[in-house]
Coordinates of N, CA and C in Angstrom, one line a residue:
X270 N 8.6 -36.3 -3.4 CA 7.2 -35.9 -2.6 C 6.0 -36.9 -2.1
X271 N 5.8 -37.1 -0.6 CA 5.0 -37.3 -0.1 C 4.4 -36.8 0.6
X272 N 2.8 -37.1 1.6 CA 2.0 -36.4 1.9 C 2.0 -35.3 2.8
X273 N 3.6 -35.8 3.6 CA 3.6 -34.8 4.4 C 5.1 -34.3 4.2
X274 N 6.3 -34.7 3.6 CA 7.6 -34.2 3.5 C 7.8 -33.9 1.9
X275 N 8.9 -33.4 1.4 CA 9.3 -32.5 0.5 C 10.6 -33.4 0.1
X276 N 10.3 -33.9 -0.6 CA 12.3 -35.3 -0.8 C 12.6 -34.7 -2.4
X277 N 13.7 -35.0 -2.8 CA 14.0 -35.3 -4.0 C 14.1 -33.8 -4.9
X278 N 14.5 -32.9 -4.0 CA 13.9 -31.5 -5.3 C 12.3 -31.0 -5.0
X279 N 11.9 -32.0 -4.6 CA 9.4 -32.0 -4.5 C 9.0 -31.7 -3.9
X280 N 8.3 -30.1 -3.9 CA 7.8 -29.8 -2.8 C 6.0 -30.2 -3.7
X281 N 5.8 -30.8 -4.1 CA 4.5 -31.2 -4.6 C 4.5 -32.6 -5.4
X282 N 3.9 -33.3 -5.4 CA 4.1 -34.6 -7.0 C 3.3 -34.8 -7.2
X283 N 3.8 -34.0 -8.2 CA 3.0 -33.3 -9.6 C 2.2 -34.7 -10.5
X284 N 3.1 -35.7 -10.1 CA 2.2 -36.9 -10.6 C 1.5 -37.7 -9.9
X285 N 1.8 -37.7 -9.0 CA 0.0 -38.2 -7.4 C -1.2 -37.4 -8.4
X286 N -0.9 -36.0 -8.1 CA -1.8 -34.6 -8.1 C -3.2 -35.6 -9.4
X287 N -1.9 -35.1 -10.6 CA -2.3 -35.7 -12.0 C -3.2 -36.6 -11.8
X288 N -2.1 -38.2 -10.8 CA -3.4 -39.0 -11.2 C -4.2 -39.4 -10.3
X289 N -4.8 -38.6 -9.2 CA -5.7 -38.6 -8.6 C -6.9 -37.5 -9.3
X290 N -6.4 -36.9 -10.1 CA -7.1 -35.3 -10.6 C -7.6 -36.2 -12.2
X291 N -7.1 -37.3 -12.2 CA -7.9 -38.0 -13.3 C -9.0 -38.5 -12.8
X292 N -8.7 -39.5 -11.6 CA -9.6 -40.5 -11.2 C -10.6 -39.4 -10.7
X293 N -10.5 -38.0 -10.5 CA -11.6 -37.3 -9.6 C -12.4 -37.3 -11.2
X294 N -11.7 -37.3 -12.0 CA -12.6 -36.8 -13.0 C -13.2 -37.8 -14.4
X295 N -12.9 -39.0 -13.7 CA -13.2 -40.4 -14.2 C -12.5 -41.0 -14.6
X296 N -11.6 -41.5 -14.2 CA -10.6 -42.3 -15.1 C -10.5 -43.5 -13.6
X297 N -10.8 -44.6 -14.1 CA -10.5 -45.8 -12.7 C -9.4 -46.2 -12.8
X298 N -8.7 -46.0 -13.8 CA -7.6 -46.5 -13.1 C -6.7 -45.6 -14.4
X299 N -5.6 -46.0 -13.4 CA -4.0 -44.8 -14.0 C -2.8 -45.4 -13.7
X300 N -2.4 -45.4 -15.1 CA -1.0 -45.8 -14.8 C -0.5 -44.4 -14.8
X301 N 1.1 -44.6 -13.5 CA 2.2 -43.6 -13.4 C 3.4 -44.5 -14.1
X302 N 4.3 -43.6 -15.1 CA 5.3 -44.0 -15.8 C 5.7 -42.9 -15.2
X303 N 6.9 -43.2 -14.7 CA 8.9 -42.9 -14.0 C 9.7 -42.9 -14.3
X304 N 9.8 -41.8 -15.7 CA 11.4 -42.5 -16.7 C 12.5 -41.4 -16.1
X305 N 12.3 -40.7 -15.0 CA 13.5 -39.4 -13.9 C 14.2 -40.6 -14.2
X306 N 15.5 -40.4 -13.6 CA 16.7 -41.0 -13.8 C 17.0 -41.6 -12.1
X307 N 16.2 -40.7 -10.8 CA 16.0 -41.2 -9.8 C 14.4 -42.2 -9.5
X308 N 14.7 -42.5 -8.6 CA 13.5 -43.5 -7.9 C 12.9 -42.3 -7.6
X309 N 11.2 -42.4 -7.6 CA 10.3 -42.3 -7.9 C 9.5 -42.6 -6.2
X310 N 10.2 -42.8 -5.3 CA 9.9 -43.0 -4.0 C 8.6 -42.4 -3.4
X311 N 8.3 -41.0 -3.6 CA 7.4 -40.4 -2.7 C 5.9 -40.8 -3.7
X312 N 6.0 -41.2 -4.8 CA 5.3 -41.5 -5.8 C 4.8 -42.6 -5.5
X313 N 5.9 -44.1 -5.2 CA 5.8 -45.0 -5.0 C 4.7 -45.4 -3.9
X314 N 5.5 -44.6 -1.9 CA 4.8 -44.4 -1.2 C 3.3 -44.6 -1.5
X315 N 2.8 -43.3 -1.8 CA 1.2 -43.0 -1.5 C 0.4 -43.7 -2.3
X316 N 1.0 -45.0 -3.6 CA 0.0 -45.5 -4.2 C -0.1 -46.8 -3.8
X317 N 1.3 -47.2 -2.7 CA 1.7 -48.3 -2.1 C 0.8 -49.3 -1.9
X318 N -0.5 -48.6 -1.5 CA -2.0 -49.9 -0.8 C -2.7 -49.3 -2.6
X319 N -2.3 -48.9 -3.1 CA -4.0 -48.7 -4.2 C -3.7 -49.5 -5.0
X320 N -4.9 -50.4 -5.1 CA -4.8 -51.0 -6.9 C -5.5 -50.6 -8.0
X321 N -6.0 -49.1 -7.9 CA -6.5 -48.4 -8.8 C -5.7 -47.4 -9.8
X322 N -3.8 -47.7 -9.1 CA -3.0 -46.8 -9.6 C -2.2 -47.5 -9.9
X323 N -1.5 -48.0 -11.0 CA -0.2 -48.9 -10.9 C 1.0 -47.8 -11.2
X324 N 2.0 -48.2 -10.1 CA 3.0 -47.5 -10.4 C 4.6 -47.9 -11.1
X325 N 5.0 -47.8 -12.3 CA 6.0 -47.9 -13.0 C 7.5 -47.0 -12.9
X326 N 8.5 -47.5 -12.6 CA 9.6 -46.1 -12.2 C 10.7 -46.9 -12.6
X327 N 11.7 -46.6 -13.7 CA 12.7 -47.5 -14.7 C 13.3 -46.0 -13.6
X328 N 14.4 -46.6 -12.9 CA 15.4 -45.5 -12.5 C 17.1 -46.3 -11.7
X329 N 17.9 -45.5 -12.0 CA 19.1 -46.2 -11.3 C 19.0 -46.4 -9.6
X330 N 18.9 -47.5 -9.2 CA 19.4 -47.7 -7.9 C 20.7 -48.8 -7.4
X331 N 22.2 -47.6 -8.0 CA 23.1 -48.5 -7.6 C 23.6 -48.0 -5.7
X332 N 24.2 -47.8 -5.5 CA 24.4 -47.4 -4.4 C 25.1 -46.4 -4.1
X333 N 25.7 -45.8 -5.2 CA 26.2 -44.8 -5.4 C 25.6 -43.5 -6.0
X334 N 24.1 -44.0 -5.7 CA 23.1 -43.2 -6.7 C 21.7 -42.4 -5.2
X335 N 21.7 -41.5 -5.4 CA 20.3 -40.8 -4.9 C 19.1 -41.3 -5.3
X336 N 18.0 -41.7 -4.4 CA 18.0 -42.3 -3.2 C 19.1 -43.9 -2.8
X337 N 18.9 -44.5 -3.8 CA 18.9 -45.7 -3.6 C 17.8 -46.7 -3.7
X338 N 16.5 -46.5 -3.9 CA 16.0 -47.5 -3.1 C 14.6 -47.9 -4.8
X339 N 13.7 -48.3 -4.7 CA 13.1 -49.1 -5.9 C 13.6 -50.4 -6.6
X340 N 14.0 -51.2 -5.0 CA 14.0 -52.8 -5.8 C 13.1 -53.7 -6.0
X341 N 13.7 -53.9 -6.9 CA 12.7 -54.9 -8.1 C 12.0 -55.8 -7.6
X342 N 12.3 -55.8 -5.8 CA 11.4 -56.7 -4.8 C 10.5 -55.5 -4.4
X343 N 9.9 -54.4 -4.2 CA 9.0 -53.3 -3.8 C 7.8 -53.5 -4.9
X344 N 6.5 -54.2 -4.4 CA 6.2 -54.5 -5.5 C 4.5 -53.6 -5.0
X345 N 4.3 -53.3 -3.9 CA 3.3 -52.4 -3.0 C 3.0 -53.3 -2.2
X346 N 2.1 -52.8 -1.4 CA 1.3 -53.9 0.0 C -0.4 -53.9 -0.3
X347 N -0.7 -55.0 0.6 CA -2.0 -54.7 1.1 C -2.6 -54.6 -0.5
X348 N -4.0 -54.2 -0.6 CA -4.7 -54.2 -1.7 C -3.7 -53.9 -3.4
X349 N -2.5 -53.2 -2.9 CA -1.3 -52.6 -4.0 C -0.6 -53.3 -4.4
X350 N -0.7 -54.6 -3.3 CA 0.7 -55.8 -3.7 C 0.6 -56.3 -5.2
X351 N 1.7 -55.7 -6.2 CA 1.5 -56.0 -7.7 C 1.3 -54.6 -8.0
X352 N 0.9 -53.6 -7.7 CA 0.9 -52.6 -8.2 C 2.0 -51.5 -8.4
X353 N 3.0 -51.8 -8.9 CA 4.1 -51.5 -7.8 C 4.9 -52.0 -8.9
X354 N 5.5 -51.1 -10.2 CA 6.7 -52.0 -10.6 C 7.9 -51.2 -11.1
X355 N 8.8 -51.5 -10.5 CA 10.6 -51.1 -10.2 C 11.3 -52.0 -11.2
X356 N 12.1 -50.8 -12.1 CA 12.5 -51.3 -13.1 C 13.6 -50.6 -12.2
X357 N 15.4 -51.2 -11.9 CA 15.9 -50.7 -11.2 C 17.8 -50.8 -12.0
X358 N 17.5 -50.2 -12.6 CA 19.1 -50.1 -13.5 C 20.7 -50.4 -12.1
X359 N 21.1 -51.3 -12.4 CA 22.8 -50.7 -11.0 C 23.6 -50.2 -11.5
X360 N 23.5 -49.1 -12.6 CA 24.9 -48.6 -13.1 C 24.1 -47.4 -13.9
X361 N 25.7 -46.8 -14.5 CA 25.3 -45.5 -16.0 C 25.2 -46.0 -16.4
X362 N 24.8 -47.4 -17.2 CA 25.6 -47.9 -18.1 C 23.7 -48.6 -19.0
X363 N 23.1 -47.5 -18.7 CA 22.0 -47.6 -19.3 C 22.2 -47.1 -21.4
X364 N 21.2 -48.0 -22.2 CA 21.2 -47.6 -23.3 C 19.9 -47.3 -23.3
X365 N 20.5 -46.9 -24.7 CA 18.6 -46.1 -25.4 C 17.8 -48.6 -26.1
X366 N 18.7 -48.8 -26.4 CA 18.1 -49.8 -25.9 C 17.9 -50.8 -25.3
X367 N 18.5 -50.7 -23.6 CA 17.8 -50.8 -22.9 C 16.3 -50.6 -22.4
X368 N 16.5 -49.2 -22.7 CA 15.3 -48.4 -22.0 C 13.9 -48.5 -23.0
X369 N 14.3 -49.0 -24.6 CA 13.3 -49.5 -25.2 C 13.0 -50.9 -24.9
X370 N 13.7 -52.1 -24.9 CA 13.8 -53.1 -25.0 C 12.8 -53.4 -23.3
X371 N 12.9 -52.9 -22.3 CA 12.0 -52.7 -21.0 C 11.3 -51.8 -21.3
X372 N 10.8 -51.4 -22.0 CA 9.5 -50.4 -22.6 C 8.4 -51.9 -23.1
X373 N 9.3 -52.4 -23.8 CA 8.6 -53.5 -25.9 C 8.6 -54.5 -24.2
X374 N 9.2 -55.0 -24.0 CA 8.9 -56.5 -22.6 C 8.5 -56.9 -21.5
X375 N 8.2 -55.3 -21.0 CA 7.7 -55.2 -19.5 C 7.0 -54.1 -19.4
X376 N 6.8 -53.1 -20.2 CA 6.5 -51.7 -19.5 C 4.6 -52.3 -20.1
X377 N 4.9 -52.2 -21.0 CA 4.3 -52.6 -22.3 C 3.2 -53.8 -22.1
X378 N 3.4 -54.6 -22.2 CA 2.7 -55.7 -21.7 C 2.3 -56.0 -20.4
X379 N 2.8 -55.0 -19.0 CA 2.0 -54.8 -17.6 C 0.8 -53.7 -17.8
X380 N 1.1 -53.1 -18.1 CA 0.1 -51.5 -19.2 C -0.7 -52.5 -19.7
X381 N -1.1 -53.5 -20.4 CA -1.5 -53.8 -21.1 C -2.9 -54.6 -20.6
X382 N -2.4 -55.6 -19.7 CA -3.3 -56.3 -18.7 C -4.2 -55.2 -17.5
X383 N -3.0 -54.2 -17.7 CA -3.4 -53.4 -16.2 C -5.5 -52.0 -16.9
X384 N -4.9 -51.9 -18.3 CA -5.8 -51.4 -19.2 C -5.9 -50.2 -18.4
X385 N -5.3 -49.4 -17.8 CA -5.5 -48.1 -18.3 C -6.5 -46.7 -18.6
X386 N -7.1 -46.4 -18.0 CA -8.0 -45.2 -18.8 C -7.3 -44.1 -19.1
X387 N -6.2 -43.7 -18.0 CA -5.0 -42.4 -18.6 C -3.8 -43.2 -17.5
X388 N -2.6 -42.6 -18.7 CA -1.6 -43.0 -18.2 C -0.5 -40.6 -17.8
X389 N -0.2 -40.9 -16.4 CA 0.8 -40.1 -16.7 C 2.0 -40.3 -16.0
X390 N 2.6 -39.6 -17.6 CA 4.0 -39.5 -17.1 C 5.1 -38.7 -16.7
X391 N 5.5 -39.4 -15.6 CA 7.0 -38.4 -14.6 C 7.9 -37.9 -16.0
X392 N 7.8 -37.4 -16.2 CA 9.1 -37.3 -17.3 C 10.1 -36.0 -17.1
X393 N 10.3 -37.0 -16.8 CA 12.3 -36.4 -15.8 C 13.6 -36.9 -17.1
X394 N 14.4 -35.9 -17.6 CA 14.9 -36.0 -18.7 C 16.5 -35.8 -18.5
X395 N 16.5 -36.5 -16.7 CA 17.6 -36.3 -16.5 C 18.8 -38.1 -16.3
X396 N 18.0 -39.0 -17.3 CA 18.3 -40.0 -17.8 C 19.3 -39.6 -19.3
X397 N 19.0 -38.6 -19.8 CA 19.3 -38.1 -21.1 C 20.6 -37.5 -21.4
X398 N 21.2 -38.4 -22.5 CA 22.4 -37.9 -22.8 C 22.8 -36.7 -22.0
X399 N 24.6 -36.5 -21.5 CA 24.6 -34.9 -21.0 C 24.3 -34.7 -19.9
X400 N 23.1 -35.6 -18.9 CA 22.8 -34.9 -18.0 C 24.2 -35.5 -16.6
X401 N 24.7 -34.2 -16.0 CA 25.4 -33.9 -15.0 C 25.1 -35.3 -13.9
X402 N 23.8 -35.3 -13.5 CA 23.1 -36.3 -12.6 C 23.2 -36.6 -12.9
X403 N 22.3 -37.3 -13.8 CA 22.0 -38.6 -14.5 C 23.2 -39.5 -14.4
X404 N 24.3 -39.1 -15.3 CA 25.3 -40.0 -15.8 C 24.8 -40.6 -16.6
X405 N 23.4 -41.1 -17.5 CA 23.3 -42.7 -18.6 C 23.7 -41.4 -20.1
X406 N 22.4 -42.1 -20.8 CA 22.9 -41.6 -22.1 C 22.0 -42.1 -23.5
X407 N 20.7 -41.8 -22.6 CA 19.3 -41.6 -23.6 C 19.4 -40.2 -24.6
X408 N 19.0 -40.9 -25.2 CA 18.6 -40.0 -26.5 C 17.6 -39.5 -26.6
X409 N 16.8 -38.4 -27.3 CA 16.0 -37.6 -27.5 C 15.1 -38.6 -28.3
X410 N 15.9 -39.4 -29.1 CA 14.8 -40.3 -29.7 C 14.4 -40.9 -29.0
X411 N 15.2 -41.7 -28.0 CA 14.4 -43.3 -27.1 C 13.2 -42.2 -26.7
X412 N 13.6 -40.8 -25.6 CA 12.3 -40.5 -25.4 C 11.0 -40.5 -26.7
X413 N 11.4 -40.2 -27.6 CA 10.2 -40.2 -29.1 C 9.6 -41.2 -29.2
X414 N 10.2 -42.5 -28.9 CA 10.0 -43.9 -28.7 C 9.1 -43.8 -28.2
X415 N 9.5 -43.7 -26.6 CA 8.8 -44.1 -25.5 C 7.5 -43.2 -25.5
X416 N 7.4 -42.0 -25.7 CA 6.4 -41.8 -25.8 C 5.1 -42.5 -26.6
X417 N 5.5 -42.0 -28.0 CA 4.9 -43.0 -29.2 C 4.0 -44.1 -28.4
X418 N 4.8 -45.0 -27.7 CA 4.4 -46.3 -27.5 C 3.1 -46.3 -26.7
X419 N 3.4 -45.2 -25.4 CA 2.4 -44.9 -24.8 C 1.7 -44.4 -24.8
X420 N 1.5 -43.2 -26.3 CA 0.6 -42.7 -26.8 C -0.5 -43.6 -26.9
X421 N -0.2 -45.2 -27.3 CA -0.9 -46.1 -28.1 C -1.7 -46.8 -27.0
X422 N -1.8 -46.8 -25.7 CA -2.5 -47.1 -24.7 C -3.7 -46.4 -24.2
X423 N -3.7 -45.3 -24.0 CA -4.8 -44.6 -23.3 C -4.4 -43.0 -23.2
X424 N -5.5 -41.9 -23.2 CA -4.6 -40.8 -23.7 C -3.7 -41.0 -22.2
X425 N -3.1 -39.1 -22.3 CA -1.4 -39.5 -21.4 C -1.0 -38.3 -20.9
X426 N -0.7 -37.9 -19.9 CA 0.1 -36.6 -19.6 C 0.8 -36.8 -18.8
X427 N 2.2 -35.8 -19.6 CA 3.3 -36.1 -19.8 C 3.6 -34.3 -18.0
X428 N 4.4 -35.1 -17.1 CA 4.4 -33.9 -16.4 C 5.9 -33.6 -16.4
X429 N 6.5 -32.5 -16.2 CA 8.0 -32.7 -16.3 C 8.9 -32.9 -14.8
X430 N 9.6 -33.7 -15.0 CA 9.9 -33.8 -13.3 C 12.0 -33.4 -13.4
X431 N 12.8 -33.8 -14.1 CA 14.1 -33.2 -13.9 C 14.9 -32.8 -15.0
X432 N 15.9 -33.1 -15.2 CA 16.5 -32.9 -16.4 C 17.6 -31.4 -16.0
X433 N 18.6 -31.6 -16.4 CA 19.6 -30.6 -16.0 C 20.2 -29.9 -17.4
X434 N 20.6 -30.4 -17.8 CA 21.5 -29.8 -19.3 C 20.5 -29.5 -20.0
X435 N 21.0 -28.2 -20.4 CA 20.2 -27.5 -21.2 C 20.3 -27.3 -22.8
X436 N 21.4 -27.8 -23.2 CA 22.0 -28.0 -23.9 C 21.3 -29.0 -25.3

């Protein structure tokens, strides 16, 4: 969701609300990591011009998958240019190895450079193996590894986003 529009099943943007609440409590720099399989276009739009919040989104961006936004060239605007990082997967053949390599070689180096005081994770689990929407194959162990990696950077808050397989 953005300022005035519910979208993608969200009436409120919990990650954005958490980031601003963190800043209100004293965090100067907040990193949002969105590993929900859908692009967080509302979150990206809310912080596109803000250099105090970095938004990193790992998502499917192939033409057959909603919303089909969030290309690698979308990096923010104005003062926020360079504070949006989109990592679009072009199909559903994404593996644990892809996510972990991306975290190790892209997300963590960028996060270390940004030096967040707080991390908000838009923890969608619709990229998990067996989820009929995401149709990808990320394991619970992969989510645990990504969580562990982020916990070493700054205090983390995880907000549940999506995930539709209850098995």
